[in-house]
Short mmCIF file of C-alpha atoms in Angstrom, two decimals:
data_model
loop_
_atom_site.label_atom_id
_atom_site.label_comp_id
_atom_site.label_asym_id
_atom_site.label_seq_id
_atom_site.Cartn_x
_atom_site.Cartn_y
_atom_site.Cartn_z
CA MET V 1 -80.63 7.80 -154.33
CA ALA V 2 -79.23 5.17 -152.01
CA MET V 3 -75.75 6.70 -152.38
CA ILE V 4 -77.11 10.12 -151.45
CA LEU V 5 -78.81 8.77 -148.34
CA GLU V 6 -75.66 6.93 -147.40
CA GLY V 7 -73.63 10.14 -147.74
CA VAL V 8 -76.11 12.12 -145.67
CA LYS V 9 -76.09 9.47 -142.93
CA ARG V 10 -72.31 9.30 -143.02
CA TYR V 11 -71.59 13.02 -142.78
CA TYR V 12 -74.74 14.84 -141.70
CA SER V 13 -76.86 12.42 -139.64
CA SER V 14 -76.84 14.80 -136.65
CA LEU V 15 -75.60 18.18 -135.51
CA TRP V 16 -72.59 16.68 -133.77
CA SER V 17 -71.62 14.54 -136.74
CA THR V 18 -71.87 17.63 -138.97
CA LEU V 19 -69.61 19.61 -136.64
CA TYR V 20 -67.23 16.67 -136.52
CA VAL V 21 -67.08 16.57 -140.32
CA LEU V 22 -66.42 20.31 -140.47
CA PHE V 23 -63.61 19.95 -137.95
CA GLN V 24 -62.09 17.08 -139.92
CA SER V 25 -62.36 19.08 -143.14
CA VAL V 26 -60.33 22.02 -141.80
CA SER V 27 -57.83 19.97 -139.77
CA GLY V 28 -56.79 17.52 -142.48
CA GLY V 29 -58.59 14.53 -141.01
CA LEU V 30 -60.95 14.32 -143.99
CA ASP V 31 -60.83 15.36 -147.62
CA TRP V 32 -63.27 18.26 -147.81
CA GLY V 33 -64.26 17.25 -151.35
CA GLU V 34 -66.17 14.18 -150.15
CA PRO V 35 -68.69 16.02 -147.90
CA ALA V 36 -69.07 18.71 -150.58
CA ALA V 37 -69.87 16.05 -153.20
CA VAL V 38 -72.91 14.97 -151.19
CA PHE V 39 -74.47 18.45 -151.55
CA ILE V 40 -73.65 18.57 -155.24
CA THR V 41 -75.19 15.14 -155.80
CA MET V 42 -78.34 16.38 -154.04
CA ASN V 43 -78.29 19.49 -156.29
CA ASN V 44 -78.14 21.54 -153.10
CA TYR V 45 -75.69 24.05 -154.51
CA SER V 46 -76.36 26.68 -151.88
CA ALA V 47 -75.27 24.23 -149.16
CA ALA V 48 -72.22 23.24 -151.24
CA ILE V 49 -71.24 26.89 -151.71
CA GLY V 50 -71.73 27.58 -148.00
CA TYR V 51 -69.57 24.58 -147.11
CA LEU V 52 -66.81 25.64 -149.52
CA PHE V 53 -67.00 29.22 -148.22
CA PHE V 54 -66.52 27.89 -144.68
CA ILE V 55 -63.47 25.87 -145.74
CA ALA V 56 -61.95 28.87 -147.57
CA LEU V 57 -62.63 31.21 -144.64
CA VAL V 58 -61.00 28.90 -142.11
CA ALA V 59 -58.04 28.27 -144.44
CA MET V 60 -57.43 32.02 -144.85
CA ALA V 61 -57.75 32.57 -141.10
CA VAL V 62 -55.20 29.85 -140.38
CA LEU V 63 -52.91 31.21 -143.11
CA ASN V 64 -53.11 34.71 -141.62
CA VAL V 65 -52.22 33.40 -138.18
CA VAL V 66 -49.26 31.44 -139.53
CA THR V 67 -48.11 34.44 -141.58
CA ALA V 68 -48.38 36.73 -138.54
CA VAL V 69 -46.27 34.33 -136.49
CA PHE V 70 -43.57 34.17 -139.16
CA VAL V 71 -43.58 37.95 -139.68
CA GLU V 72 -43.29 38.58 -135.95
CA TYR V 73 -40.42 36.11 -135.73
CA ALA V 74 -38.68 37.68 -138.74
CA MET V 75 -39.03 41.19 -137.28
CA LYS V 76 -37.69 39.99 -133.95
CA MET V 77 -34.69 38.39 -135.64
CA ALA V 78 -34.10 41.54 -137.72
CA ALA V 79 -34.15 43.68 -134.57
CA GLU V 80 -31.69 41.32 -132.89
CA ASP V 81 -29.45 41.41 -135.98
CA ARG V 82 -29.56 45.21 -135.99
CA ASP V 83 -28.61 45.30 -132.32
CA LEU V 84 -25.78 42.87 -133.01
CA VAL V 85 -24.51 45.02 -135.89
CA ILE V 86 -24.57 48.13 -133.71
CA GLN V 87 -22.87 46.36 -130.84
CA ASP V 88 -20.26 44.90 -133.20
CA TYR V 89 -19.53 48.37 -134.57
CA LEU V 90 -19.19 49.83 -131.07
CA ASP V 91 -16.92 46.97 -130.03
CA LYS V 92 -14.70 47.51 -133.06
CA GLN V 93 -14.50 51.25 -132.39
CA SER V 94 -13.65 50.63 -128.75
CA LYS V 95 -11.03 48.04 -129.69
CA TYR V 96 -9.52 50.40 -132.26
CA ALA V 97 -9.39 53.32 -129.82
CA LYS V 98 -7.82 51.11 -127.16
CA ALA V 99 -5.15 49.87 -129.57
CA ALA V 100 -4.42 53.40 -130.85
CA ARG V 101 -4.19 54.69 -127.29
CA ALA V 102 -1.73 51.94 -126.35
CA VAL V 103 0.43 52.59 -129.42
CA PHE V 104 0.64 56.36 -129.16
CA THR V 105 0.88 56.55 -125.38
CA GLU V 106 4.35 55.05 -125.84
CA ALA V 107 5.29 58.18 -127.79
CA ASP V 108 4.72 60.28 -124.65
CA ALA V 109 8.23 59.72 -123.35
CA ASP V 110 8.00 62.20 -120.46
CA GLY V 111 4.53 61.03 -119.34
CA SER V 112 3.04 64.51 -119.64
CA GLY V 113 -0.10 63.31 -121.39
CA THR V 114 0.86 65.21 -124.54
CA ILE V 115 2.93 64.27 -127.57
CA THR V 116 5.40 66.72 -129.05
CA PHE V 117 6.05 66.75 -132.77
CA GLU V 118 9.57 65.44 -132.19
CA GLU V 119 8.27 62.57 -130.05
CA PHE V 120 5.63 61.82 -132.65
CA THR V 121 7.94 61.71 -135.68
CA THR V 122 10.43 59.57 -133.76
CA HIS V 123 7.67 57.17 -132.77
CA LEU V 124 6.56 56.85 -136.41
CA GLN V 125 9.88 55.16 -137.21
CA ASP V 126 8.80 52.16 -135.12
CA VAL V 127 7.74 49.30 -137.42
CA ARG V 128 4.93 48.40 -135.00
CA VAL V 129 3.46 51.89 -135.35
CA GLN V 130 3.74 51.71 -139.14
CA ALA V 131 2.01 48.32 -139.15
CA PHE V 132 -0.75 49.68 -136.92
CA LEU V 133 -1.33 52.66 -139.21
CA GLN V 134 -1.48 50.40 -142.25
CA SER V 135 -4.02 48.15 -140.54
CA MET V 136 -6.16 51.24 -139.96
CA GLU V 137 -5.80 52.33 -143.63
CA LEU V 138 -3.55 55.25 -142.70
CA ASP V 139 0.04 56.05 -143.62
CA GLY V 140 2.80 58.06 -142.02
CA MET V 141 2.20 61.21 -144.05
CA GLU V 142 -1.49 61.22 -143.18
CA ALA V 143 -0.58 60.82 -139.51
CA VAL V 144 1.81 63.79 -139.72
CA ARG V 145 -0.82 65.93 -141.45
CA LEU V 146 -3.33 64.93 -138.79
CA PHE V 147 -0.89 65.98 -136.06
CA ARG V 148 -0.40 69.41 -137.64
CA LEU V 149 -4.14 69.77 -138.13
CA LEU V 150 -4.87 69.01 -134.48
CA ASP V 151 -2.10 71.33 -133.32
CA ALA V 152 -4.37 74.35 -133.64
CA ASP V 153 -2.28 76.74 -131.52
CA GLY V 154 0.96 75.72 -133.24
CA ASN V 155 2.88 74.95 -130.05
CA GLY V 156 4.06 71.61 -131.45
CA ALA V 157 2.22 69.40 -128.94
CA ILE V 158 -1.16 67.67 -128.76
CA GLU V 159 -2.89 65.42 -126.24
CA VAL V 160 -2.80 61.66 -126.73
CA GLU V 161 -6.61 61.34 -126.52
CA GLU V 162 -6.98 64.12 -129.05
CA PHE V 163 -4.84 62.25 -131.55
CA VAL V 164 -6.68 58.97 -130.89
CA SER V 165 -10.01 60.70 -131.62
CA GLY V 166 -8.55 62.18 -134.79
CA CYS V 167 -7.40 58.75 -135.96
CA SER V 168 -10.91 57.41 -135.42
CA CYS V 169 -12.31 60.15 -137.65
CA LEU V 170 -9.78 59.48 -140.41
CA LYS V 171 -10.07 55.70 -140.29
CA GLY V 172 -10.85 54.52 -143.81
CA MET V 173 -12.07 56.67 -146.67
CA ALA V 174 -14.15 59.76 -146.08
CA LYS V 175 -17.87 59.12 -146.36
CA THR V 176 -20.05 61.07 -148.77
CA MET V 177 -21.91 62.61 -145.85
CA ASP V 178 -18.62 63.79 -144.33
CA LEU V 179 -17.70 65.52 -147.59
CA ALA V 180 -21.16 67.06 -147.87
CA MET V 181 -20.95 68.41 -144.33
CA LEU V 182 -17.46 69.78 -144.99
CA LEU V 183 -18.67 71.51 -148.16
CA ARG V 184 -21.66 72.92 -146.29
CA GLU V 185 -19.47 74.35 -143.53
CA GLN V 186 -17.09 75.80 -146.12
CA ARG V 187 -19.97 77.55 -147.89
CA LYS V 188 -21.27 78.92 -144.59
CA ALA V 189 -17.81 80.23 -143.74
CA SER V 190 -17.53 81.83 -147.20
CA ARG V 191 -20.90 83.57 -146.79
CA ARG V 192 -19.90 84.86 -143.35
CA PHE V 193 -16.62 86.16 -144.75
CA ILE V 194 -18.34 87.89 -147.68
CA SER V 195 -20.86 89.46 -145.30
CA PHE V 196 -18.02 90.60 -143.03
CA MET V 197 -16.11 92.16 -145.92
CA SER V 198 -19.27 93.94 -147.09
CA ASP V 199 -19.73 95.42 -143.62
CA VAL V 200 -16.09 96.49 -143.53
CA ASP V 201 -16.39 98.10 -146.96
CA LEU V 202 -19.52 99.96 -145.88
CA LYS V 203 -17.87 101.20 -142.69
CA LEU V 204 -14.76 102.34 -144.57
CA THR V 205 -16.92 104.18 -147.10
CA GLN V 206 -18.78 105.95 -144.29
CA ILE V 207 -15.53 106.87 -142.52
CA LEU V 208 -13.98 108.23 -145.72
CA SER V 209 -17.14 110.18 -146.45
CA HIS V 210 -17.18 111.75 -142.99
CA THR V 211 -13.45 112.48 -143.19
CA HIS V 212 -13.79 114.13 -146.59
CA HIS V 213 -16.77 116.17 -145.41
CA ALA V 214 -14.95 117.32 -142.28
CA HIS V 215 -11.84 118.22 -144.27
CA HIS V 216 -13.85 120.18 -146.82
CA HIS V 217 -15.78 122.03 -144.11
CA GLY V 218 -12.56 122.86 -142.27
CA HIS V 219 -10.95 124.16 -145.45
CA ARG V 220 -13.86 126.53 -146.09
CA SER V 221 -13.79 127.77 -142.50
CA SER V 222 -10.08 128.56 -142.66
CA GLY V 223 -10.38 130.66 -145.86
CA PRO V 224 -9.49 134.45 -145.98
CA SER V 225 -11.94 136.72 -144.20
CA PRO V 226 -13.58 139.48 -146.24
CA LYS V 227 -12.03 142.99 -146.04
CA ALA V 228 -13.86 145.72 -144.22
#
């Protein structure tokens, strides 16, 4: 009994001492098991449960706050990393385009802003150009095919910027999405062509039908007239 009274006096002698004990219990200044043991010794289990519930509630609240701070910090760092990745990609693309522009501008011997096929093939013999293409995962044959592909009108000349943009598109291996888009466009073109040929076939059938009808009608009209 004396131990119980001593515990009550020590931890719960007044309102302020009780609040002080509660503060110590949640801030690490006091082992919360000691104040709880006083209630258990007194067989006051409802008070012990209330005390433990208070400790658990405060602990969860503090844990939630700490977790929220860490999550916010992690999200902020992830956003910064994403921005850095995007900026790094843009910087690499800009650096690549600048290097390609510098290399292939030299091929424009007359300074016209365009590269002829002869200028281009001659420029490909330069070891610096070959090294640049290899660093960009391209080879000479791919560069020649790209030139012919970009030369849509077949005049044997393309603009320097046009070729630089084409190199950017062909840099590295084609992505799955690029192939899917290419296949989609090819299917759309095939459907348009089939529809066009169907329309042409229908029009030809109608023309032949009208022509045959007109010829048959004219033949009947030009037949021998009946005798009087």
